[in-house]
Tab-separated table of C-alpha atoms in Angstrom:
chain	number	residue	atom	x	y	z
A	120	MET	CA	34.148	-6.510	-91.197
A	121	GLY	CA	32.849	-2.961	-90.615
A	122	LEU	CA	29.561	-2.087	-88.997
A	123	PRO	CA	26.741	-0.905	-91.326
A	124	GLU	CA	26.081	2.794	-91.634
A	125	LEU	CA	23.350	4.151	-89.374
A	126	VAL	CA	20.632	5.873	-91.376
A	127	VAL	CA	19.393	8.902	-89.457
A	128	ARG	CA	15.977	10.329	-90.082
A	129	THR	CA	16.192	14.033	-90.890
A	130	SER	CA	14.043	16.295	-88.752
A	131	THR	CA	12.535	19.591	-89.771
A	132	MET	CA	15.058	21.526	-87.700
A	133	SER	CA	18.816	21.486	-87.203
A	134	PHE	CA	20.860	21.395	-83.994
A	135	ALA	CA	23.081	23.965	-82.351
A	136	ASP	CA	26.800	23.598	-82.889
A	137	PHE	CA	27.922	21.245	-80.113
A	138	SER	CA	31.551	21.840	-80.982
A	139	THR	CA	31.259	25.331	-79.498
A	140	PRO	CA	30.986	26.204	-75.782
A	141	ALA	CA	27.704	28.025	-76.442
A	142	GLY	CA	26.148	25.014	-78.174
A	143	LEU	CA	27.379	22.619	-75.504
A	144	GLN	CA	26.090	24.857	-72.716
A	145	ALA	CA	22.668	25.126	-74.385
A	146	PHE	CA	22.440	21.333	-74.661
A	147	ASP	CA	23.720	20.862	-71.059
A	148	ASN	CA	21.051	23.210	-69.730
A	149	TYR	CA	18.309	21.542	-71.757
A	150	ILE	CA	19.152	17.940	-70.862
A	151	ALA	CA	19.758	18.702	-67.141
A	152	SER	CA	16.233	17.694	-66.119
A	153	LYS	CA	15.707	15.076	-68.831
A	154	ARG	CA	16.893	11.589	-69.596
A	155	TYR	CA	16.341	11.854	-73.345
A	156	ILE	CA	15.610	14.745	-75.682
A	157	GLN	CA	11.979	13.671	-76.020
A	158	GLY	CA	10.073	11.527	-73.508
A	159	TYR	CA	11.303	8.688	-71.321
A	160	MET	CA	12.596	6.389	-74.082
A	161	PRO	CA	15.405	7.009	-76.610
A	162	THR	CA	14.500	8.116	-80.144
A	163	THR	CA	16.356	8.759	-83.408
A	164	LEU	CA	16.512	12.401	-82.279
A	165	ASP	CA	18.895	11.308	-79.499
A	166	LEU	CA	21.065	9.494	-82.071
A	167	GLN	CA	21.165	12.609	-84.274
A	168	ALA	CA	22.343	14.763	-81.373
A	169	PHE	CA	24.814	12.078	-80.282
A	170	SER	CA	26.363	11.959	-83.776
A	171	LEU	CA	27.127	15.700	-83.598
A	172	PHE	CA	29.268	15.443	-80.447
A	173	GLY	CA	32.095	13.569	-82.089
A	174	LYS	CA	33.623	12.880	-78.688
A	175	ALA	CA	32.598	12.925	-75.058
A	176	PRO	CA	31.856	16.470	-73.805
A	177	ALA	CA	34.184	18.018	-71.261
A	178	ALA	CA	33.543	17.191	-67.589
A	179	GLU	CA	32.200	20.679	-66.885
A	180	TYR	CA	29.175	19.864	-69.049
A	181	THR	CA	27.925	17.260	-66.557
A	182	HIS	CA	24.488	16.650	-68.030
A	183	ALA	CA	25.675	16.604	-71.631
A	184	LEU	CA	28.370	14.095	-70.645
A	185	ARG	CA	25.751	11.953	-68.914
A	186	PHE	CA	23.612	12.002	-72.072
A	187	TYR	CA	26.577	11.122	-74.248
A	188	ASN	CA	27.554	8.129	-72.091
A	189	GLN	CA	23.962	6.986	-71.877
A	190	ILE	CA	23.484	6.852	-75.671
A	191	ALA	CA	26.965	5.398	-76.151
A	192	ALA	CA	25.978	2.454	-73.952
A	193	PHE	CA	23.391	1.222	-76.476
A	194	SER	CA	24.513	-1.432	-78.930
A	195	GLU	CA	23.985	-1.139	-82.702
A	196	GLN	CA	21.143	-3.644	-82.493
A	197	GLU	CA	19.446	-1.690	-79.722
A	198	ARG	CA	19.718	1.561	-81.654
A	199	LYS	CA	17.798	0.028	-84.512
A	200	THR	CA	14.823	-0.325	-82.169
A	201	PHE	CA	14.699	3.397	-81.332
A	202	ARG	CA	11.388	4.949	-82.334
A	203	ALA	CA	11.320	7.917	-84.674
A	204	GLY	CA	11.905	11.284	-83.053
A	205	GLY	CA	10.128	14.581	-83.644
A	206	ASP	CA	11.448	18.074	-84.316
A	207	VAL	CA	14.538	19.423	-82.575
A	208	PRO	CA	13.465	21.448	-79.505
A	209	ALA	CA	13.963	25.186	-79.909
A	210	GLN	CA	16.361	25.351	-76.924
A	211	ILE	CA	18.965	23.265	-78.759
A	212	ALA	CA	18.079	24.142	-82.351
A	213	GLY	CA	20.564	25.793	-84.685
A	214	SER	CA	22.089	25.533	-88.136
A	215	VAL	CA	23.969	22.239	-87.864
A	216	LYS	CA	22.259	19.375	-89.597
A	217	PRO	CA	22.918	15.831	-88.371
A	218	LYS	CA	24.800	13.562	-90.720
A	219	ALA	CA	24.483	9.895	-91.395
A	220	VAL	CA	27.294	8.335	-89.403
A	221	PRO	CA	28.633	4.770	-89.144
A	222	ALA	CA	27.252	2.908	-86.198
A	223	ALA	CA	30.773	2.147	-85.040
A	224	ALA	CA	31.494	5.869	-84.755
A	225	ALA	CA	28.235	6.471	-82.975
A	226	ALA	CA	28.866	3.820	-80.366
A	227	PRO	CA	32.431	4.163	-79.123
A	228	ALA	CA	31.520	3.154	-75.598
A	229	ALA	CA	29.247	0.133	-76.098
A	230	ALA	CA	30.799	-1.864	-78.962
A	231	ALA	CA	34.370	-0.658	-78.600
A	232	ALA	CA	34.377	-0.918	-74.807
A	233	ALA	CA	33.201	-4.511	-74.987
A	234	ALA	CA	36.000	-5.426	-77.403
A	235	ALA	CA	38.729	-3.285	-75.862
A	236	PRO	CA	37.913	-1.947	-72.380
A	237	ALA	CA	41.326	-0.384	-72.063
A	238	ALA	CA	40.723	1.846	-75.069
A	239	ALA	CA	37.555	3.237	-73.517
A	240	ALA	CA	39.232	4.029	-70.255
A	241	PRO	CA	40.995	7.272	-71.297
A	242	ALA	CA	37.726	8.869	-72.340
A	243	SER	CA	36.158	8.303	-68.925
A	244	ALA	CA	39.085	8.027	-66.612
A	245	SER	CA	38.637	11.329	-64.864
A	246	ASN	CA	36.723	11.700	-61.642
A	247	ALA	CA	34.205	13.867	-63.446
A	248	ASP	CA	33.549	11.145	-66.002
A	249	THR	CA	33.009	8.487	-63.347
A	250	SER	CA	30.741	10.866	-61.446
A	251	ALA	CA	28.683	11.358	-64.593
A	252	LEU	CA	28.480	7.608	-65.068
A	253	ASP	CA	27.410	7.190	-61.460
A	254	ALA	CA	24.643	9.696	-62.056
A	255	GLU	CA	23.618	7.939	-65.250
A	256	ILE	CA	23.589	4.539	-63.533
A	257	LYS	CA	21.375	5.954	-60.798
A	258	ALA	CA	19.032	7.484	-63.380
A	259	GLN	CA	18.884	4.241	-65.357
A	260	GLY	CA	18.236	2.285	-62.150
A	261	ASP	CA	15.337	4.626	-61.387
A	262	LEU	CA	13.983	3.992	-64.883
A	263	VAL	CA	14.175	0.221	-64.414
A	264	ARG	CA	12.308	0.439	-61.114
A	265	ASP	CA	9.756	2.784	-62.638
A	266	LEU	CA	9.113	0.417	-65.544
A	267	LYS	CA	8.751	-2.551	-63.212
A	268	ALA	CA	6.396	-0.624	-60.947
A	269	LYS	CA	4.255	0.308	-63.968
A	270	LYS	CA	4.423	-3.308	-65.195
A	271	ALA	CA	5.747	-2.213	-68.563
A	272	ASP	CA	6.319	-4.592	-71.466
A	273	LYS	CA	8.963	-7.234	-70.699
A	274	ALA	CA	11.027	-6.330	-73.781
A	275	GLU	CA	11.130	-2.701	-72.672
A	276	ILE	CA	12.183	-3.663	-69.148
A	277	ASP	CA	14.846	-6.077	-70.465
A	278	ALA	CA	16.293	-3.358	-72.709
A	279	ALA	CA	16.450	-0.922	-69.786
A	280	VAL	CA	18.130	-3.533	-67.552
A	281	LYS	CA	20.622	-4.379	-70.303
A	282	LYS	CA	21.514	-0.750	-70.642
A	283	LEU	CA	21.968	-0.446	-66.871
A	284	LEU	CA	24.388	-3.366	-66.896
A	285	ALA	CA	26.293	-1.833	-69.815
A	286	LEU	CA	26.674	1.443	-67.901
A	287	LYS	CA	28.044	-0.454	-64.935
A	288	GLU	CA	30.540	-2.196	-67.205
A	289	GLN	CA	31.580	1.205	-68.534
A	290	LEU	CA	32.128	2.494	-65.040
A	291	LYS	CA	34.097	-0.594	-64.120
A	292	ALA	CA	36.281	-0.156	-67.201
A	293	ALA	CA	36.821	3.479	-66.226
A	294	GLY	CA	38.189	2.414	-62.866
A	295	GLY	CA	35.148	3.415	-60.841
A	296	SER	CA	32.665	1.362	-58.873
A	297	ALA	CA	28.956	1.744	-59.089
A	298	ALA	CA	27.121	2.491	-55.916
A	299	PRO	CA	24.702	-0.287	-55.069
A	300	ALA	CA	21.456	0.384	-56.837
A	301	PRO	CA	18.508	0.894	-54.556
A	302	ALA	CA	16.380	-2.172	-54.170
A	303	PRO	CA	13.563	-2.527	-56.692
A	304	ALA	CA	10.140	-1.452	-55.586
A	305	ALA	CA	9.102	-5.013	-54.900
A	306	LYS	CA	12.128	-5.537	-52.664
A	307	GLU	CA	11.478	-2.247	-50.913
A	308	GLU	CA	7.918	-3.353	-50.293
A	309	LYS	CA	9.186	-6.655	-48.927
A	310	LYS	CA	11.574	-4.777	-46.647
A	311	GLU	CA	8.730	-2.624	-45.401
A	312	GLU	CA	6.575	-5.703	-44.899
A	313	LYS	CA	9.429	-7.394	-43.055
A	314	LYS	CA	9.848	-4.341	-40.823
A	315	LYS	CA	6.127	-4.314	-40.127
A	316	GLU	CA	6.203	-8.024	-39.359
A	317	GLU	CA	9.192	-7.584	-37.036
A	318	LYS	CA	7.455	-4.662	-35.358
A	319	LYS	CA	4.297	-6.730	-35.027
A	320	GLU	CA	6.303	-9.669	-33.664
A	321	LYS	CA	7.888	-7.376	-31.074
A	322	LYS	CA	4.452	-6.122	-30.078
A	323	ASP	CA	3.174	-9.679	-29.925
A	324	ASP	CA	6.198	-10.704	-27.867
A	325	LYS	CA	5.592	-7.772	-25.544
A	326	LYS	CA	1.943	-8.756	-25.245
A	327	LYS	CA	2.996	-12.324	-24.498
A	328	ASP	CA	5.482	-11.102	-21.894
A	329	ASP	CA	2.831	-8.847	-20.370
A	330	LYS	CA	0.383	-11.729	-20.389
A	331	LYS	CA	2.950	-13.986	-18.712
A	332	GLN	CA	3.589	-11.326	-16.096
A	333	GLU	CA	-0.152	-11.013	-15.490
A	334	GLU	CA	-0.451	-14.794	-15.296
A	335	LYS	CA	2.408	-14.888	-12.790
A	336	LYS	CA	0.686	-12.197	-10.731
A	337	GLU	CA	-2.547	-14.148	-10.881
A	338	GLU	CA	-0.686	-17.312	-9.892
A	339	LYS	CA	0.814	-15.506	-6.921
A	340	LYS	CA	-2.625	-14.219	-5.983
A	341	GLU	CA	-3.997	-17.734	-6.277
A	342	GLU	CA	-1.104	-19.026	-4.189
A	343	LYS	CA	-1.922	-16.436	-1.558
A	344	LYS	CA	-5.554	-17.434	-1.771
A	345	ASP	CA	-4.565	-21.059	-1.437
A	346	ASP	CA	-2.403	-20.156	1.537
A	347	SER	CA	-5.322	-18.313	3.071
A	348	LYS	CA	-7.727	-21.176	2.446
A	349	ILE	CA	-8.627	-23.101	5.551
A	350	ASP	CA	-7.302	-26.627	5.501
A	351	ASP	CA	-10.063	-29.172	6.181
A	352	LYS	CA	-8.035	-30.814	8.928
A	353	LEU	CA	-7.352	-27.459	10.588
A	354	LEU	CA	-10.983	-26.440	10.199
A	355	LYS	CA	-12.148	-29.562	11.993
A	356	ALA	CA	-9.617	-28.945	14.775
A	357	VAL	CA	-10.869	-25.354	15.210
A	358	GLN	CA	-14.491	-26.490	15.250
A	359	LYS	CA	-13.656	-29.213	17.766
A	360	GLU	CA	-11.944	-26.741	20.114
A	361	GLY	CA	-14.813	-24.301	19.739
A	362	GLY	CA	-17.399	-27.010	20.419
A	363	LYS	CA	-15.626	-28.153	23.588
A	364	LYS	CA	-15.158	-24.576	24.836
A	365	GLY	CA	-18.833	-23.947	24.167
A	366	GLN	CA	-19.756	-26.885	26.401
A	367	ASP	CA	-17.467	-25.594	29.170
A	368	ILE	CA	-18.862	-22.054	28.922
A	369	ILE	CA	-22.505	-23.130	28.992
A	370	GLY	CA	-21.695	-25.388	31.959
A	371	VAL	CA	-20.257	-22.448	33.915
A	372	HIS	CA	-23.260	-20.354	32.892
A	373	GLU	CA	-25.751	-22.937	34.118
A	374	MET	CA	-23.956	-23.485	37.456
A	375	GLY	CA	-22.881	-19.967	38.282
A	376	GLY	CA	-25.173	-17.747	36.215
A	377	LEU	CA	-22.275	-16.144	34.286
A	378	GLU	CA	-23.732	-14.152	31.321
A	379	PHE	CA	-20.493	-12.838	29.787
A	380	PHE	CA	-17.192	-14.564	29.246
A	381	CYS	CA	-13.665	-13.848	27.960
A	382	THR	CA	-11.485	-16.743	26.836
A	383	SER	CA	-8.627	-17.618	24.500
A	384	VAL	CA	-8.441	-20.298	21.802
A	385	ASP	CA	-5.300	-21.846	20.330
A	386	THR	CA	-6.073	-23.624	17.054
A	387	PRO	CA	-6.985	-20.469	15.031
A	388	ASP	CA	-3.393	-19.239	15.634
A	389	GLY	CA	-4.281	-15.575	15.237
A	390	ASN	CA	-6.406	-16.112	12.090
A	391	LEU	CA	-9.454	-13.839	12.382
A	392	GLU	CA	-11.586	-15.992	10.087
A	393	LEU	CA	-10.832	-19.102	12.140
A	394	VAL	CA	-11.647	-17.287	15.381
A	395	ASN	CA	-15.096	-16.607	13.895
A	396	VAL	CA	-15.389	-20.292	12.981
A	397	CYS	CA	-14.442	-21.197	16.534
A	398	LEU	CA	-17.044	-18.799	17.953
A	399	ASP	CA	-19.729	-20.280	15.696
A	400	ALA	CA	-18.790	-23.761	16.941
A	401	MET	CA	-19.226	-22.551	20.536
A	402	ASN	CA	-22.709	-21.284	19.759
A	403	VAL	CA	-23.937	-24.210	17.663
A	404	GLU	CA	-27.059	-25.909	18.972
A	405	ILE	CA	-26.293	-29.100	20.925
A	406	ASP	CA	-27.038	-32.334	19.128
A	407	GLU	CA	-28.626	-34.460	21.853
A	408	ALA	CA	-28.261	-37.609	19.732
A	409	SER	CA	-24.517	-37.197	19.405
A	410	GLU	CA	-22.216	-39.212	21.658
A	411	GLU	CA	-19.959	-36.158	22.196
A	412	LYS	CA	-21.902	-33.012	22.957
A	413	ARG	CA	-20.480	-29.735	21.664
A	414	GLY	CA	-21.456	-26.071	21.530
A	415	GLY	CA	-24.594	-24.730	23.201
A	416	ALA	CA	-23.021	-21.459	24.461
A	417	ALA	CA	-25.170	-19.086	22.385
A	418	PRO	CA	-26.920	-17.611	25.495
A	419	VAL	CA	-23.586	-16.321	26.837
A	420	GLY	CA	-21.956	-13.107	25.585
A	421	LYS	CA	-18.354	-13.829	24.619
A	422	MET	CA	-15.090	-12.221	23.614
A	423	ILE	CA	-12.710	-14.780	22.023
A	424	LEU	CA	-8.988	-14.102	21.562
A	425	SER	CA	-6.355	-16.033	19.587
A	426	ALA	CA	-2.631	-15.208	19.560
A	427	GLY	CA	-0.589	-16.079	16.479
A	428	VAL	CA	2.933	-15.219	15.405
A	429	GLU	CA	2.045	-12.031	13.539
A	430	GLN	CA	-1.086	-10.795	15.298
A	431	LEU	CA	-3.710	-11.145	17.991
A	432	ALA	CA	-7.215	-11.769	16.604
A	433	ILE	CA	-10.312	-10.870	18.658
A	434	VAL	CA	-14.011	-11.560	18.009
A	435	ALA	CA	-16.916	-10.607	20.333
A	436	ARG	CA	-20.605	-11.522	20.085
A	437	ILE	CA	-23.532	-11.282	22.514
A	438	PRO	CA	-27.178	-12.337	22.334
A	439	ASP	CA	-29.668	-9.656	21.304
A	440	ASP	CA	-31.325	-9.754	24.716
A	441	LYS	CA	-28.137	-8.549	26.423
A	442	VAL	CA	-27.520	-5.325	24.484
A	443	GLU	CA	-28.987	-3.279	27.344
A	444	LYS	CA	-26.159	-4.475	29.571
A	445	VAL	CA	-23.201	-4.498	27.158
A	446	ASN	CA	-22.594	-2.793	23.814
A	447	VAL	CA	-20.101	-4.876	21.815
A	448	ALA	CA	-18.897	-1.970	19.656
A	449	GLU	CA	-18.065	-0.012	22.826
A	450	TRP	CA	-16.538	-3.092	24.464
A	451	MET	CA	-14.212	-3.780	21.500
A	452	LYS	CA	-13.256	-0.103	21.125
A	453	ILE	CA	-12.074	0.096	24.758
A	454	VAL	CA	-9.909	-3.011	24.275
A	455	VAL	CA	-8.386	-1.728	21.012
A	456	ASP	CA	-7.789	1.767	22.397
A	457	LYS	CA	-5.989	0.389	25.463
A	458	VAL	CA	-3.989	-2.428	23.819
A	459	GLY	CA	-3.613	-1.191	20.236
A	460	GLY	CA	-4.717	-2.474	16.830
A	461	ALA	CA	-7.879	-1.698	14.927
A	462	ILE	CA	-11.472	-2.812	14.550
A	463	VAL	CA	-12.052	-4.775	11.337
A	464	GLY	CA	-15.227	-3.999	9.399
A	465	THR	CA	-18.293	-2.489	11.052
A	466	ALA	CA	-18.786	-2.961	14.769
A	467	THR	CA	-22.392	-3.248	16.023
A	468	ALA	CA	-24.085	-3.515	19.391
A	469	THR	CA	-23.962	-7.326	19.176
A	470	TYR	CA	-20.850	-8.091	17.069
A	471	ALA	CA	-17.310	-6.784	16.436
A	472	GLN	CA	-13.884	-8.071	15.397
A	473	ALA	CA	-10.378	-6.632	15.601
A	474	VAL	CA	-6.702	-7.412	15.057
A	475	ILE	CA	-3.658	-6.181	16.967
A	476	PRO	CA	-0.421	-6.594	14.956
A	477	ALA	CA	2.783	-7.760	16.608
A	478	ASN	CA	5.723	-5.365	16.885
A	479	LYS	CA	8.924	-7.068	17.984
A	480	ASP	CA	10.903	-3.814	17.962
A	481	LYS	CA	8.546	-2.383	20.564
A	482	GLY	CA	8.246	-5.622	22.532
A	483	ARG	CA	4.656	-6.149	21.422
A	484	PHE	CA	4.082	-9.905	21.243
A	485	PRO	CA	0.624	-11.464	20.584
A	486	LEU	CA	0.670	-13.716	23.672
A	487	LYS	CA	1.478	-10.807	25.976
A	488	MET	CA	-1.081	-8.590	24.247
A	489	ARG	CA	-3.708	-11.338	24.635
A	490	ASP	CA	-3.371	-11.252	28.406
A	491	GLU	CA	-3.540	-7.440	28.418
A	492	ALA	CA	-6.649	-7.506	26.201
A	493	ILE	CA	-8.420	-10.066	28.420
A	494	ALA	CA	-7.684	-7.951	31.488
A	495	VAL	CA	-9.111	-4.813	29.805
A	496	ALA	CA	-12.173	-6.714	28.507
A	497	VAL	CA	-12.949	-8.213	31.947
A	498	GLU	CA	-12.441	-4.849	33.645
A	499	TYR	CA	-15.068	-3.353	31.298
A	500	LEU	CA	-17.511	-6.139	32.200
A	501	GLN	CA	-16.844	-5.631	35.886
A	502	GLN	CA	-17.545	-1.910	35.573
A	503	LYS	CA	-20.842	-2.811	33.938
A	504	GLY	CA	-21.597	-5.233	36.767
A	505	CYS	CA	-21.600	-8.152	34.348
A	506	PHE	CA	-18.609	-10.080	35.673
A	507	PRO	CA	-17.597	-11.056	39.242
A	508	LYS	CA	-14.657	-9.145	40.664
A	509	ASP	CA	-11.562	-11.053	41.793
A	510	SER	CA	-11.745	-11.770	45.533
A	511	GLY	CA	-7.944	-11.851	45.778
A	512	ASN	CA	-7.927	-15.278	47.466
A	513	ASP	CA	-6.387	-17.018	44.474
A	514	SER	CA	-2.905	-16.043	43.443
A	515	ASP	CA	-3.759	-16.838	39.832
A	516	SER	CA	-5.204	-13.532	38.693
A	517	ASP	CA	-6.866	-14.840	35.572
A	518	VAL	CA	-9.480	-17.027	37.260
A	519	CYS	CA	-12.894	-16.160	35.883
A	520	TYR	CA	-11.209	-15.058	32.650
A	521	GLY	CA	-12.134	-18.290	30.988
A	522	ASP	CA	-10.037	-21.439	30.665
A	523	ASP	CA	-8.672	-21.514	34.240
A	524	ALA	CA	-12.030	-20.646	35.738
A	525	PHE	CA	-13.767	-23.804	34.563
A	526	ASP	CA	-12.357	-26.014	37.354
A	527	GLN	CA	-13.728	-23.981	40.226
A	528	PHE	CA	-17.265	-24.270	38.879
A	529	GLU	CA	-17.167	-28.081	38.599
């Protein structure tokens, strides 16, 4: 059963002769920047022009060939939906009037290719033909995406998609393979969103990593703080030693009139803060009600030294009424200048503190430096007339320095 004859609406102008090179070239130039002769949707004007080709244009007329294949892809039913076209554009107008042609003759690629793909292959077997189809498929894909982006009528979108699929079938029958169509706008948007999300996730991950690093740093700082915190048990031991030393010092002061004293303490173990705690315990007011009396050495000027593994810590304090005899800032500076180390914080006439770091490579050990510092400190007091000079009768040279001097005053 033959296909019904396609009735073509006659326009007010005729076409150029597409059987001649001049006519084909005119049409190729005109359609180069267009999908259809008029507008973005096919009209009866496209069918009229298509009927005048007779066969696919030569490969050199790339745009004309694309147009031919595009119209050929529409089925008879689809062609009946084409809206009426206007006048033939002047660029492709001429003396050839379109004729009413059978739909079967007007659609060699769509209907015939579906029934007999092999028969359609010769007409589009060349590389040029497949290239034209590739271009047409890309153009049709762009149209589909454009329609979807504009939210066109569903029937219009479906028709455009159907045509795109038909073009791909044509290309497949011609031995070519369609390049993957770009993702629809919605998919592209999703891809962009996904990229943004991944980028955001990376930033968030980096922030989390940075936060973790900061937390680790803070933890280490806290650990150091914890390490530097004074243990309650140790604190009590330091205070106990300081309290006992205070009692010994005030005893020597009361029996022998000694106003200044240099002594070492062990429990602070070179910790400057603990040496200050120890000194405070020496100077605390005596609790007469307590069974074990401690402290009471505030009237005596003192320099306290504690040797640890890493450093020698020194603290000196004198009562305000003794500043005319001894200046603590000067006293501490002489010790530091002679033995090494540095004053910590601000030194005043009544108070100063310093540390002298150990240096194993140079043979500088805290215990040895403690003895040197005591000797320098006592020498300063002797020069000021504030400490008795060694009579030389005792072979132990550090009598009167503190700990070993207590026995001789008992």
